[in-house]
CSV table of C-alpha atoms in Angstrom, one decimal:
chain,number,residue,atom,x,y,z
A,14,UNK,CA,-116.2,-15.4,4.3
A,15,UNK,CA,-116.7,-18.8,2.6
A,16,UNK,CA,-118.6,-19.4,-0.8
A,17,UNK,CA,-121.4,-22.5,0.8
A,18,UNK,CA,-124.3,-24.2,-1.0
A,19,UNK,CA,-126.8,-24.2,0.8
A,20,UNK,CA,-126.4,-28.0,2.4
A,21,UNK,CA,-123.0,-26.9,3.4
A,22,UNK,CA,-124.3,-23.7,4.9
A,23,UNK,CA,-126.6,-25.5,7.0
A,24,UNK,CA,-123.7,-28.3,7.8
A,25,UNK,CA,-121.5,-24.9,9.2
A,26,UNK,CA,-124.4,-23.4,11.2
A,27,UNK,CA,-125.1,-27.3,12.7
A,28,UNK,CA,-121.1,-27.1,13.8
A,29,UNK,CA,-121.3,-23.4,15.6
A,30,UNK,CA,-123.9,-24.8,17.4
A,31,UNK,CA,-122.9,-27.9,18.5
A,32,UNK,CA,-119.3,-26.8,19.5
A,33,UNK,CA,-121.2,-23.9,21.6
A,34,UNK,CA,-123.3,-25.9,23.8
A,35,UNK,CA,-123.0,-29.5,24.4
A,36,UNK,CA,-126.7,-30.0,24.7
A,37,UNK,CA,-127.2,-29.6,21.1
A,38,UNK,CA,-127.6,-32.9,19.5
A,39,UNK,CA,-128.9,-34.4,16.6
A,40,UNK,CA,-131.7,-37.4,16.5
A,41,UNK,CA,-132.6,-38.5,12.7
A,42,UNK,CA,-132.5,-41.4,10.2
A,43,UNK,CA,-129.1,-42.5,8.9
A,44,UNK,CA,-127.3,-39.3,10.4
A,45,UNK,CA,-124.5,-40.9,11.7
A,46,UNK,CA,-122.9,-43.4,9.5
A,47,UNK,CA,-124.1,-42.0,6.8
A,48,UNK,CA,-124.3,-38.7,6.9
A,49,UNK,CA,-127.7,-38.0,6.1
A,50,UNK,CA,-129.8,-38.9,2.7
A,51,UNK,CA,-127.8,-35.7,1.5
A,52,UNK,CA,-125.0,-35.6,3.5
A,53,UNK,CA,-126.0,-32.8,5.3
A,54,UNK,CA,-124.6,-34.2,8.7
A,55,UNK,CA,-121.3,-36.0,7.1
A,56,UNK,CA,-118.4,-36.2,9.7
A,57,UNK,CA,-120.4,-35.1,12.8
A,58,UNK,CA,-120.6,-38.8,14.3
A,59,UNK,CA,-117.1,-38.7,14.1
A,60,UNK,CA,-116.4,-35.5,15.3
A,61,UNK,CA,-118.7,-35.3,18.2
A,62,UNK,CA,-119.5,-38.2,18.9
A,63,UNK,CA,-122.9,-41.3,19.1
A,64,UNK,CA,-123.5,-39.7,22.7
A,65,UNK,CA,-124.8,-36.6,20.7
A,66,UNK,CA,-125.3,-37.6,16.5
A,67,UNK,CA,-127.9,-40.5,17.3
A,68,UNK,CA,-129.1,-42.9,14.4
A,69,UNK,CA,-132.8,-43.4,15.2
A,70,UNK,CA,-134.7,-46.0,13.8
A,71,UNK,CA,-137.3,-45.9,11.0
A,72,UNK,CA,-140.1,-44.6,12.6
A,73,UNK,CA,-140.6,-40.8,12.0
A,74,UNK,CA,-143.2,-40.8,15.5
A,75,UNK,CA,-140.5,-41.8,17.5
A,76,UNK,CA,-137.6,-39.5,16.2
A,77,UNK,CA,-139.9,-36.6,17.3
A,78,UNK,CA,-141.4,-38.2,20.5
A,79,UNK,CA,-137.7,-38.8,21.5
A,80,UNK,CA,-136.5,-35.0,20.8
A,81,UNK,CA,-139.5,-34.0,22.9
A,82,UNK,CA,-138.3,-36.5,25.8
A,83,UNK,CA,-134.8,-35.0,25.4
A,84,UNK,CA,-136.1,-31.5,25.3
A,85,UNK,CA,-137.7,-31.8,28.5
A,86,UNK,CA,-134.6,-33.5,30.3
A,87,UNK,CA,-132.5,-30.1,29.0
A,88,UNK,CA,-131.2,-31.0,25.8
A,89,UNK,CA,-131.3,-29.4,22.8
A,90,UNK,CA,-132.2,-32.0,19.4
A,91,UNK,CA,-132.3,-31.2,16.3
A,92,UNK,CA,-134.2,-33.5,14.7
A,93,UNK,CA,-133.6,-34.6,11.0
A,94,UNK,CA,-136.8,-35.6,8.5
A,95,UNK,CA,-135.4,-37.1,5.5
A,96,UNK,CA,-138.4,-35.0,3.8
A,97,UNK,CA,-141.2,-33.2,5.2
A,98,UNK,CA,-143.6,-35.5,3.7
A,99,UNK,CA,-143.0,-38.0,6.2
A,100,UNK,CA,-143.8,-35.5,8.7
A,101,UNK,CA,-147.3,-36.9,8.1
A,102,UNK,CA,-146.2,-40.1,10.6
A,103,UNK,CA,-145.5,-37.6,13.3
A,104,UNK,CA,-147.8,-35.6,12.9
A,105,UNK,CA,-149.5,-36.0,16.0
A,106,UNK,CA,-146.0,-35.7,17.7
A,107,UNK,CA,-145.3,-32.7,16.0
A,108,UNK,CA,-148.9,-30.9,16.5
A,109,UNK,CA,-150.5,-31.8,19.4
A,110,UNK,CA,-147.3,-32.3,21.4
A,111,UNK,CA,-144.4,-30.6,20.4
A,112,UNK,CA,-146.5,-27.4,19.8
A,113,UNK,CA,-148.6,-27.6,22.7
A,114,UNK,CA,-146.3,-29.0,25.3
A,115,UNK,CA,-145.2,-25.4,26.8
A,116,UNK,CA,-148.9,-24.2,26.9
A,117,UNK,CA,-149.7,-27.5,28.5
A,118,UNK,CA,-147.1,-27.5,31.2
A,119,UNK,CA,-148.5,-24.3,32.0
A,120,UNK,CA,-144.9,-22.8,31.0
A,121,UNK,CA,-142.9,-25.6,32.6
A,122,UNK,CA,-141.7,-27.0,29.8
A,123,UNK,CA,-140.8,-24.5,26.8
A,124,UNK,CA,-138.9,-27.4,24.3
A,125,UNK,CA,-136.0,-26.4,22.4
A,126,UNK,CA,-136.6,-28.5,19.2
A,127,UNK,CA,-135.6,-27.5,16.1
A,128,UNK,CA,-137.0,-30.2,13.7
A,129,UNK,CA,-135.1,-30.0,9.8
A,130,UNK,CA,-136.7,-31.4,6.3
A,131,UNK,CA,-136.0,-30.8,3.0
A,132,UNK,CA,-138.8,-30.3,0.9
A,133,UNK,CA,-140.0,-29.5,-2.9
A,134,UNK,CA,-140.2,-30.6,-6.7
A,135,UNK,CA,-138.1,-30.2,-9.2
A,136,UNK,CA,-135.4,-33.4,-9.1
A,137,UNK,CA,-137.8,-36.5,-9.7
A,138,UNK,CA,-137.6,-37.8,-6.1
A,139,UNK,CA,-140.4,-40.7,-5.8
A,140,UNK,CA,-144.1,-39.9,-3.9
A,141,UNK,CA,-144.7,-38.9,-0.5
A,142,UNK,CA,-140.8,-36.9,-0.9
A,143,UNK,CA,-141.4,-33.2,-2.5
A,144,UNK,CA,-145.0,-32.5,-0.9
A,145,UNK,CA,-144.8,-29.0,0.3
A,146,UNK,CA,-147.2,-29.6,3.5
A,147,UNK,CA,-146.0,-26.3,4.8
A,148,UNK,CA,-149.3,-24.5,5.5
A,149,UNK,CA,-150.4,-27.7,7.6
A,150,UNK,CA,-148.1,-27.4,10.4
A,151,UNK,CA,-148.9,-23.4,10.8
A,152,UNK,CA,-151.9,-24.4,11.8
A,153,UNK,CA,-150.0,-26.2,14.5
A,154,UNK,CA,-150.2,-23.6,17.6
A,155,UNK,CA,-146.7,-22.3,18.7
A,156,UNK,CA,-144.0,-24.2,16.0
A,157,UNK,CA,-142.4,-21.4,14.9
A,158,UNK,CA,-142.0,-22.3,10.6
A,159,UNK,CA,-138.9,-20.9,8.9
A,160,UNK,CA,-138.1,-22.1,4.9
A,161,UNK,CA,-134.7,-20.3,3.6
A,162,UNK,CA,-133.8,-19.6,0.0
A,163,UNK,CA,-130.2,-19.0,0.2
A,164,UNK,CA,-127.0,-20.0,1.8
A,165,UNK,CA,-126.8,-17.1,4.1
A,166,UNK,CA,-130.0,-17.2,5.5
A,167,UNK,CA,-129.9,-21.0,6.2
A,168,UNK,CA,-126.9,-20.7,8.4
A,169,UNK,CA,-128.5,-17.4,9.7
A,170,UNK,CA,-132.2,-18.9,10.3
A,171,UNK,CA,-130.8,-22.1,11.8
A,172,UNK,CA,-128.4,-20.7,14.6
A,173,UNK,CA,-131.5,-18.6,15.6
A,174,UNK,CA,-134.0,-21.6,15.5
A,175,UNK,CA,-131.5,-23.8,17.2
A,176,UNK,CA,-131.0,-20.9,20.1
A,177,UNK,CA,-134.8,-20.4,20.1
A,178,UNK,CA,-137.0,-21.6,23.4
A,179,UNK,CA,-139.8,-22.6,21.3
A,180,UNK,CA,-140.0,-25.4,18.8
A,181,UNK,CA,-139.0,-24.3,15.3
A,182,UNK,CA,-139.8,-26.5,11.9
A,183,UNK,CA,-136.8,-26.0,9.4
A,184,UNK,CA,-138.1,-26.5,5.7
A,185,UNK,CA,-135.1,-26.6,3.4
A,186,UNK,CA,-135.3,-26.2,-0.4
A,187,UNK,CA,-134.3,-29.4,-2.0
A,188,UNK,CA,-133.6,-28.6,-5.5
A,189,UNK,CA,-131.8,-25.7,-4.5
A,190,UNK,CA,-129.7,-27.6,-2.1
A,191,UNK,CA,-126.6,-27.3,-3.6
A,192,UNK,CA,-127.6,-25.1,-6.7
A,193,UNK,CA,-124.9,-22.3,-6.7
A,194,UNK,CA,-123.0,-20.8,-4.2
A,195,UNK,CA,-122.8,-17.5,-2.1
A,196,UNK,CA,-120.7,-16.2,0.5
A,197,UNK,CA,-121.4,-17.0,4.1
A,198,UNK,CA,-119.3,-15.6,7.4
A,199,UNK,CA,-117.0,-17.9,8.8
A,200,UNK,CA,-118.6,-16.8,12.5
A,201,UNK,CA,-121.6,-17.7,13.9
A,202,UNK,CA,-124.4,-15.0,13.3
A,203,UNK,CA,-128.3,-15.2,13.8
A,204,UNK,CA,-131.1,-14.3,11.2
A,205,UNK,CA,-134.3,-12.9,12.7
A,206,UNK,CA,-137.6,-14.9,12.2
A,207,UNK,CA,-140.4,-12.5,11.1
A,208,UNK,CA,-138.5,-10.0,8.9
A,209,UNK,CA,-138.8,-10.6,5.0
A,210,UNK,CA,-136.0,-9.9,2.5
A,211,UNK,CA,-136.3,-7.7,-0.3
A,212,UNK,CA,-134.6,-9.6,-2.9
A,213,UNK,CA,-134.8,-7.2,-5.9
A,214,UNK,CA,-136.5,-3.8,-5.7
A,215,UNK,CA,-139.5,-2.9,-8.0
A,216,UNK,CA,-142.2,-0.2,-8.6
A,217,UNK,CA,-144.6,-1.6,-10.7
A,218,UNK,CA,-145.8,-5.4,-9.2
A,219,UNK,CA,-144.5,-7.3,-6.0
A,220,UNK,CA,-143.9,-10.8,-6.2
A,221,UNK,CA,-144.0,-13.2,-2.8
A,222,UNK,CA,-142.9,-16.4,-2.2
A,223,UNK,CA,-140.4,-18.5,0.1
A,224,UNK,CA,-138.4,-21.1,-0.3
A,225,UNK,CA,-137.2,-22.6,-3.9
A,226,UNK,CA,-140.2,-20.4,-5.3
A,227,UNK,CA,-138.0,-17.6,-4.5
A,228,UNK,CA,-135.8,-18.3,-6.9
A,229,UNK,CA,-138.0,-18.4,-9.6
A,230,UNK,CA,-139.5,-15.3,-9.1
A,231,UNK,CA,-136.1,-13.5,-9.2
A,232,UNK,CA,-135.8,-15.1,-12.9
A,233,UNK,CA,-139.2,-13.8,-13.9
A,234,UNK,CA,-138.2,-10.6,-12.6
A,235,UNK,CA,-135.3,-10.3,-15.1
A,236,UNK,CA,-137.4,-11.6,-17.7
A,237,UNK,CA,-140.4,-9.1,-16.9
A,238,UNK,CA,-137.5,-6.2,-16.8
A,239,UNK,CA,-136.7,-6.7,-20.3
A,240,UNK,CA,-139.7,-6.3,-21.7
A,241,UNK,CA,-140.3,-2.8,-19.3
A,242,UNK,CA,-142.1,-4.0,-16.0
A,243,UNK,CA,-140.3,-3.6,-12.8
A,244,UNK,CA,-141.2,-6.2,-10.3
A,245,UNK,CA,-140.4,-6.3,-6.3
A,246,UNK,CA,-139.5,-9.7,-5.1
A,247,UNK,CA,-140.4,-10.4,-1.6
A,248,UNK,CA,-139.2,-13.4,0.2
A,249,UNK,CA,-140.6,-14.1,3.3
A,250,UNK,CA,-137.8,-16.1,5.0
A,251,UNK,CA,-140.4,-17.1,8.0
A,252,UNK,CA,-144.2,-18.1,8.0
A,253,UNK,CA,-144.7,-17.8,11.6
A,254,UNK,CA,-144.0,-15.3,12.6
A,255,UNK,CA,-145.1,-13.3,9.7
A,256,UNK,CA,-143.7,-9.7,8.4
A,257,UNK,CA,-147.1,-8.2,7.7
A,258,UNK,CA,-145.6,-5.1,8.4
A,259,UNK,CA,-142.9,-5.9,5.4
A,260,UNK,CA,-145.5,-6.8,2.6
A,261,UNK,CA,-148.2,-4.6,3.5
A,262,UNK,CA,-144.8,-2.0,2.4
A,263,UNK,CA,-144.4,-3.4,-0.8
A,264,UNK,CA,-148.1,-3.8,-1.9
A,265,UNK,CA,-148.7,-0.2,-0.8
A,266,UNK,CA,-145.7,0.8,-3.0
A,267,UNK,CA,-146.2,-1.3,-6.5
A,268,UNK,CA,-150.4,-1.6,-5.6
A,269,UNK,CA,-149.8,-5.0,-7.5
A,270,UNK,CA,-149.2,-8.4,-6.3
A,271,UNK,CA,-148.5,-12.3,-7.1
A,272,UNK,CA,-148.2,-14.7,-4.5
A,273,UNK,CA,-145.9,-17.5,-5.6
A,274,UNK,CA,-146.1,-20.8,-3.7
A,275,UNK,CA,-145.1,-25.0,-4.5
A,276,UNK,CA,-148.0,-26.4,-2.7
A,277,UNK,CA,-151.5,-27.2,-4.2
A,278,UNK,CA,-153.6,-24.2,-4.9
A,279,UNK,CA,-156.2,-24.8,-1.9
A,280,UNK,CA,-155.5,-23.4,1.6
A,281,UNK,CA,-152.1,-23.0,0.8
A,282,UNK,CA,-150.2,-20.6,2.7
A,283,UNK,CA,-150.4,-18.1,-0.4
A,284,UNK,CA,-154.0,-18.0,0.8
A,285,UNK,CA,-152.9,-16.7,4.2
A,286,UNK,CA,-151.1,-13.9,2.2
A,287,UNK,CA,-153.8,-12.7,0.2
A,288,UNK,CA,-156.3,-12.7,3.1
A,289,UNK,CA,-154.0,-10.9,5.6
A,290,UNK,CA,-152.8,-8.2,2.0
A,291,UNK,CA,-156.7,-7.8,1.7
A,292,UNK,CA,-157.5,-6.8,5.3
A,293,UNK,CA,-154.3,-4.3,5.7
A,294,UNK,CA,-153.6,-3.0,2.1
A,295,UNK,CA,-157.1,-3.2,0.4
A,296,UNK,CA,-157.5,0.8,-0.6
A,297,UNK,CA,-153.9,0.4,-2.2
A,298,UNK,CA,-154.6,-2.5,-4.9
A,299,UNK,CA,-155.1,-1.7,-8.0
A,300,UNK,CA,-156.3,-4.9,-9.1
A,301,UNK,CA,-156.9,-8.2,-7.3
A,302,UNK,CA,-153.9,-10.2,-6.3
A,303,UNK,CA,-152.9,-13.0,-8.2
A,304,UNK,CA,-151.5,-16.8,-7.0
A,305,UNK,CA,-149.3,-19.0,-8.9
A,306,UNK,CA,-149.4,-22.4,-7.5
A,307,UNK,CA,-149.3,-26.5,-7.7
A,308,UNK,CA,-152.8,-27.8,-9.0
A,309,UNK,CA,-155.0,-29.3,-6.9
A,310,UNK,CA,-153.8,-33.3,-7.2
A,311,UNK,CA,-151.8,-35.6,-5.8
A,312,UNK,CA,-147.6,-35.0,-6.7
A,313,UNK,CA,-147.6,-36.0,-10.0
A,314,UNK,CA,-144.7,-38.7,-11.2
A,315,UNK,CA,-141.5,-37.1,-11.9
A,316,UNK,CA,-141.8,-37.4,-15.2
A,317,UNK,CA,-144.5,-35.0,-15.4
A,318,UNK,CA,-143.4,-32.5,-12.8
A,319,UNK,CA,-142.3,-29.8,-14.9
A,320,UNK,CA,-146.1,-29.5,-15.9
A,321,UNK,CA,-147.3,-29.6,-12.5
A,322,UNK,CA,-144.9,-26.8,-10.4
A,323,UNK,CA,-144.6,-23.2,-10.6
A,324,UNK,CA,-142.3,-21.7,-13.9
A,325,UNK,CA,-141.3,-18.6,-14.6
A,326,UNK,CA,-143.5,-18.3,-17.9
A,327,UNK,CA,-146.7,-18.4,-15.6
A,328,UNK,CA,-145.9,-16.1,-13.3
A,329,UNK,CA,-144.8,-14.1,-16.0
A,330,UNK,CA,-148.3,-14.6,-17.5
A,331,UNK,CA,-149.8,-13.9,-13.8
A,332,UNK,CA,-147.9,-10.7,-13.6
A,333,UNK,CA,-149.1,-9.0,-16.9
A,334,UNK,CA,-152.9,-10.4,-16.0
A,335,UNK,CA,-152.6,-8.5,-12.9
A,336,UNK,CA,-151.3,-5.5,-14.7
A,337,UNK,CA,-153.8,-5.4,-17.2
A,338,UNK,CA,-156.6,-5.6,-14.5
């Protein structure tokens, strides 16, 4: 066991990977020499090699159009975003292309991409950097869309997106990047997609989220606990595929629920939640489910953030409105 942030986590599970098959490779912007905007690929030029830890230019279409190129031909990329919100340049790449290609091919051509971007608020990064565009791509037939909240389940989630057949988009929690440390195996190990964690047990609301919202639900946990109110804390490690099965459990158990989420309040993925909570758990609510979100507006500067994301006082404030319904 090590004790890993969360970047080196991901750096470890990149390594396993990479030593294991010599068709992983990675394809991103300032990768190599540099290491990556975070560093999260550091030393890997060097280690394996500019045959497999390519620089790509700026152009965020090409990256992905490439990793699909190299797919087909047997690869494996891994391709790195410097955020998600520039996913918007590739979006037709990512979508209509990367999704589709397998169905298109008629099975042909399954393509082993695992694409990574850090996303989220929270450390004053400049527009068009912490969008949380995460409910845009599941709309995006057959990417498989996996956001970890913790050291072990990056290095878990990624070995098992890298090994998957099917495209997988990696969201990483920026501000929690290298916020604390936990222990991680040394050996390689794999993370199921579609299985949620219980984070913290409760009996009296259950609180679901993913990513860096995670964390703040675990602090409004122990903040609810002092003042008497046990609260469940769900993280859903995986948006698609989805544990239905997981948080239909906990909703039938605490018959209260908040849904936690970064993005903007409107057709975010929270909204998936509460539809899909609705259809299977409706005769066990108590009251109707509550969201805590970003407002519907552009990314405020980073001054202002704090104002503008999810805190632990409103979904404190969510959780006893729910309660008192």
């Amino acid at each position: 066991m090590a004790n890993l942030t969360i970047v080196e986590a991901i750096r470890a599970a990149i390594v396993s990977e990479m030593e294991r098959d010599e068709h992983v490779m990675l394809v991103g912007l300032d990768i190599g020499r540099l290491g990556g905007v975070f560093r999260t690929t550091d030393g890997l030029i060097e280690k394996f090699g500019r045959q497999r830890v390519f620089d790509a230019p700026l152009a965020e279409a090409s990256i992905v159009g490439s990793a699909i190129g190299l797919a087909i031909s047997g690869m494996v990329p891994v391709v790195e975003m410097q955020f998600l919100g520039f996913t918007h340049q590739a979006f037709h790449q990512m979508g209509a292309q990367l999704g589709r290609f397998r169905y298109r091919s008629r099975g042909r051509y399954p393509l082993q991409v695992t694409v990574r971007a850090p996303m989220g608020g929270g450390t004053r990064t400049p527009e068009f950097h912490p969008d949380a565009l995460e409910a845009q791509f599941v709309q995006s037939p057959a990417i498989k869309i996996v956001m970890p909240s913790n050291p072990y389940d990056a290095k878990g989630l990624l070995i098992e997106a890298i090994r998957d057949p099917d495209p997988v988009l990696f969201i990483e929690p920026e501000r929690l990047y290298r916020k604390g440390r936990s222990e991680v195996p040394d050996d390689a190990y794999t993370v199921s997609f579609g299985k949620v964690r219980v984070v913290r047990p409760g009996q009296d609301v259950t609180l679901i989220a993913w990513s860096a919202a995670v964390e703040l639900c675990e602090e409004a946990a122990t903040q609810l606990a002092e003042e008497g109110i046990s609260a469940e804390v769900i993280d859903l490690r995986s948006l698609v595929p989805l544990d239905i099965e997981g948080m239909v459990a906990s909703v039938v158990k605490t018959q209260r629920c908040v849904v936690v989420q970064e993005a903007p309040l409107s057709a975010g993925f929270g909204a998936e939640v509460i539809a899909t909570l609705q259809e299977e758990a409706f005769y066990s609510l108590e009251a109707p489910i509550g969201r805590v979100t970003g407002y519907d507006t552009p990314y405020p500067p980073g001054t202002m953030e704090a104002w503008w994301l999810p805190s632990v006082g409103r979904i404190v404030t969510a959780v006893k409105h729910v309660l008192d319904g």
